[in-house]
C-alpha positions as MATLAB code, in Angstrom:
seq = 'MKNTIITILCLLALASSASAQNARFTTSGVIEFEKSVNMFAMMKKNISENTGSFWQEMYDSYKRNQPQFKLLKSTLSFTGDKTLFTPIAESEAGARNYFSNDPMVTQNNTIYSDLTTGLFTAQKQVYEETFLQKDSIRKINWKLTSEMRTIAGYECRRANAIILDSIYVVAFYTDKIPLSGGPESFTGLPGMILGVALPHENITWFAKTVADKPVSAAELKAPAKGKATDYKGLRKIIDDALKGWGNYARSALKAFTL';
ca = [
     -19.878   43.132  112.437;
     -23.153   45.167  111.749;
     -25.529   42.003  113.531;
     -22.936   42.390  116.460;
     -23.077   45.972  116.658;
     -27.082   45.234  116.510;
     -26.672   41.998  119.386;
     -25.398   45.111  121.996;
     -27.293   47.672  121.623;
     -30.311   44.968  122.384;
     -28.640   43.200  124.838;
     -27.639   47.848  126.457;
     -31.118   48.108  126.198;
     -33.116   45.221  128.146;
     -30.148   46.427  130.777;
     -31.048   49.660  130.732;
     -35.391   48.979  130.924;
     -34.164   46.315  133.923;
     -32.343   48.897  135.568;
     -35.457   51.038  135.198;
     -38.207   48.661  137.153;
     -35.512   47.284  139.690;
     -35.028   50.504  140.692;
     -36.399   51.420  144.671;
     -38.590   54.080  145.056;
     -39.004   55.092  148.683;
     -41.886   55.542  150.424;
     -41.376   55.552  153.766;
     -39.702   56.114  156.253;
     -37.426   58.114  158.440;
     -34.843   61.130  157.538;
     -32.366   62.372  160.081;
     -31.373   65.751  159.006;
     -29.111   68.600  160.581;
     -29.864   73.253  160.313;
     -26.001   73.819  160.710;
     -26.153   78.096  161.443;
     -22.880   79.883  160.991;
     -23.277   81.838  164.811;
     -20.260   84.150  163.765;
     -21.375   85.491  160.247;
     -24.708   85.934  161.726;
     -22.873   87.367  165.047;
     -21.394   90.323  162.706;
     -24.680   91.580  161.532;
     -25.684   92.077  164.456;
     -21.892   94.566  165.005;
     -22.915   95.624  162.043;
     -26.613   97.147  162.741;
     -26.118   98.071  166.550;
     -23.511  100.267  167.567;
     -21.063  100.347  171.059;
     -18.700   98.146  172.225;
     -20.836   95.298  173.800;
     -21.585   93.742  170.990;
     -17.882   94.406  169.746;
     -16.783   92.206  173.210;
     -19.461   89.484  173.103;
     -18.741   88.534  169.205;
     -15.445   88.298  170.684;
     -15.694   86.186  173.600;
     -18.225   83.935  171.375;
     -15.364   82.481  169.048;
     -12.993   82.609  171.482;
     -14.864   79.657  172.647;
     -17.656   78.670  170.772;
     -17.456   76.635  167.409;
     -18.312   78.623  164.100;
     -21.202   76.601  163.353;
     -23.928   75.383  165.601;
     -25.448   71.777  165.230;
     -29.217   70.918  165.121;
     -31.443   67.714  164.520;
     -34.290   66.873  164.000;
     -36.091   64.049  161.529;
     -38.926   63.902  159.479;
     -41.141   60.637  159.412;
     -42.887   59.896  156.386;
     -45.167   57.677  154.666;
     -47.867   57.767  152.074;
     -49.005   61.798  151.399;
     -48.291   62.780  155.317;
     -44.482   64.630  156.695;
     -44.325   65.039  160.635;
     -41.003   67.548  161.643;
     -39.818   66.567  164.965;
     -36.740   68.900  166.183;
     -34.583   66.448  168.326;
     -34.116   69.132  171.869;
     -30.714   70.041  172.200;
     -28.507   69.382  175.152;
     -28.352   72.198  177.687;
     -24.076   72.192  177.905;
     -25.108   73.492  173.647;
     -27.871   75.767  174.459;
     -25.712   77.843  177.035;
     -24.991   81.194  174.915;
     -25.958   84.715  174.756;
     -26.292   84.220  171.105;
     -27.925   80.415  171.213;
     -31.327   82.180  172.135;
     -31.782   83.305  169.132;
     -35.456   82.146  167.830;
     -33.250   81.706  164.582;
     -29.997   79.142  165.643;
     -33.046   77.708  167.843;
     -35.301   74.748  166.092;
     -38.903   76.101  167.102;
     -41.292   74.081  165.101;
     -42.507   70.805  164.856;
     -44.812   70.560  162.087;
     -47.316   67.662  160.339;
     -48.543   68.132  156.415;
     -50.753   66.592  154.754;
     -49.927   66.896  151.225;
     -53.515   65.447  149.629;
     -54.934   67.965  151.803;
     -52.663   71.164  151.164;
     -53.351   71.575  155.902;
     -50.809   71.721  158.189;
     -50.536   71.607  161.620;
     -47.395   72.986  163.624;
     -46.933   73.229  167.194;
     -44.349   76.734  167.693;
     -42.661   77.477  170.589;
     -42.510   81.409  171.160;
     -40.419   82.156  173.810;
     -42.349   80.535  177.200;
     -46.108   80.626  174.950;
     -46.391   77.163  172.984;
     -49.043   77.735  169.683;
     -50.757   75.275  167.584;
     -51.305   77.115  164.678;
     -53.383   75.229  161.558;
     -52.936   76.686  158.225;
     -52.564   76.167  154.350;
     -49.437   74.746  153.480;
     -47.528   77.341  152.436;
     -47.188   77.561  147.848;
     -43.647   78.519  147.077;
     -42.980   79.203  143.704;
     -40.281   76.907  142.884;
     -38.077   77.560  139.718;
     -36.171   74.125  138.933;
     -31.943   74.054  137.802;
     -30.055   71.900  136.512;
     -27.793   71.742  139.110;
     -27.236   68.162  141.004;
     -25.827   66.705  144.194;
     -25.221   63.867  145.641;
     -27.519   63.808  149.292;
     -27.052   61.401  151.961;
     -26.774   59.109  148.828;
     -29.417   60.260  146.553;
     -29.291   62.308  143.361;
     -30.743   65.621  144.051;
     -31.481   68.413  141.445;
     -31.661   72.318  143.037;
     -34.143   74.882  143.332;
     -34.528   78.375  143.765;
     -37.329   80.525  145.856;
     -38.240   83.737  147.435;
     -40.596   83.256  150.775;
     -41.589   85.505  153.353;
     -41.462   88.505  150.171;
     -37.327   89.063  151.209;
     -35.733   85.148  152.357;
     -33.622   83.321  149.462;
     -34.033   79.932  149.693;
     -32.259   76.921  147.588;
     -33.367   73.316  148.244;
     -32.195   69.931  146.420;
     -35.157   67.796  146.259;
     -35.054   63.944  144.553;
     -37.537   62.068  142.663;
     -36.367   58.833  144.401;
     -37.986   59.468  147.288;
     -41.909   60.465  146.126;
     -43.018   62.701  148.088;
     -43.459   66.867  147.916;
     -42.349   66.678  151.698;
     -39.509   68.877  153.161;
     -37.286   69.874  156.548;
     -39.908   73.057  158.246;
     -42.205   74.042  155.738;
     -40.501   73.500  153.273;
     -42.174   71.472  150.555;
     -43.934   71.960  146.627;
     -41.062   70.302  144.475;
     -41.865   66.552  142.643;
     -40.046   65.039  144.963;
     -38.787   65.024  149.144;
     -36.607   67.876  149.811;
     -33.289   66.275  150.921;
     -31.333   70.487  151.569;
     -32.505   73.647  152.020;
     -30.077   77.054  152.801;
     -30.469   79.651  153.183;
     -28.099   82.035  151.753;
     -28.276   85.957  153.205;
     -29.874   83.940  156.994;
     -26.435   82.217  157.314;
     -28.786   78.800  157.639;
     -28.585   75.021  156.003;
     -30.163   71.884  156.966;
     -29.462   68.731  155.084;
     -30.181   65.511  155.219;
     -27.094   62.966  156.893;
     -29.229   59.951  156.483;
     -32.596   58.258  155.034;
     -34.609   54.925  156.354;
     -35.714   53.463  154.314;
     -39.323   52.499  156.580;
     -42.505   51.615  157.630;
     -43.560   54.759  159.883;
     -47.712   53.452  161.872;
     -50.130   55.832  162.071;
     -48.859   56.339  166.125;
     -45.825   57.290  164.966;
     -46.956   60.206  162.900;
     -49.756   61.627  164.724;
     -49.845   65.293  164.723;
     -48.610   67.755  167.389;
     -52.008   68.661  169.415;
     -51.538   71.048  172.246;
     -50.718   74.783  172.131;
     -53.225   77.757  171.985;
     -55.132   77.732  168.485;
     -54.023   80.303  165.765;
     -53.320   80.295  162.418;
     -51.137   82.766  160.268;
     -52.635   85.602  160.719;
     -52.994   85.422  164.093;
     -49.582   84.411  165.128;
     -47.821   87.321  163.274;
     -50.106   89.615  164.803;
     -49.065   87.739  168.504;
     -45.692   88.603  167.980;
     -45.533   92.288  166.058;
     -47.323   93.063  168.788;
     -44.960   91.645  171.446;
     -42.075   92.715  169.805;
     -42.972   96.103  169.075;
     -39.981   98.624  168.569;
     -37.088   95.423  169.498;
     -36.510   97.185  165.373;
     -33.892   94.296  163.672;
     -34.191   92.257  166.732;
     -38.152   92.284  166.046;
     -37.385   91.522  161.911;
     -34.934   88.230  162.872;
     -37.552   86.563  165.032;
     -40.314   87.284  163.093;
     -38.782   85.190  159.996;
     -37.821   82.714  162.732;
     -41.566   82.384  163.784;
     -42.727   82.773  160.212;
     -40.734   79.611  158.306;
];
């Protein structure tokens, strides 16, 4: 009996070792993300921050004619130590309403990141102007947790952080994609970020599919068009342009500097 138990344990150990050796790590591919914005919740904030019947009427009209969640698509291509986040343009029908022009509910950034050099290039659409921001990748002070969640077929671990002084971020990453990237400018975890939530902003990004495939250098080029700037320069431009706009200016600044 003792010999039988030892034999079984040895076989289990060998099976576990073989499974670990055969575990596949994705090092190159394309992730499709879906950004979801709770429009009803965002408009409720506008109503609480602005007096008058105009906002309530706009909110009531939107609720009658539009879905609660606005959904936007994007892709994240990656290979080696480089990533390229690219928004997928909305259809015209999906963009025709007053609240959908808010910068927080649009996709303004195309971002190329080199995780080895710690530098990124971001093409940012700021209203009618296009800027090309080159800067160091944002360092985020993540705190890892034990919570797990399956996203796009990958087991992911939760991490929390605060960015831009006040924005609470929840992220889920997988170490089965050993690249410290993610959607938009969210990076810095020990694996690819497949899910991001900004609970107080009512916005999430979650991976829908992960295509494990080669990505060529031609598919992973940094954007090159736009007025050259860096974070400080872009922030000054936005501050100057929106001076006196109150709460709207704060919301727009968040959107353009995420």
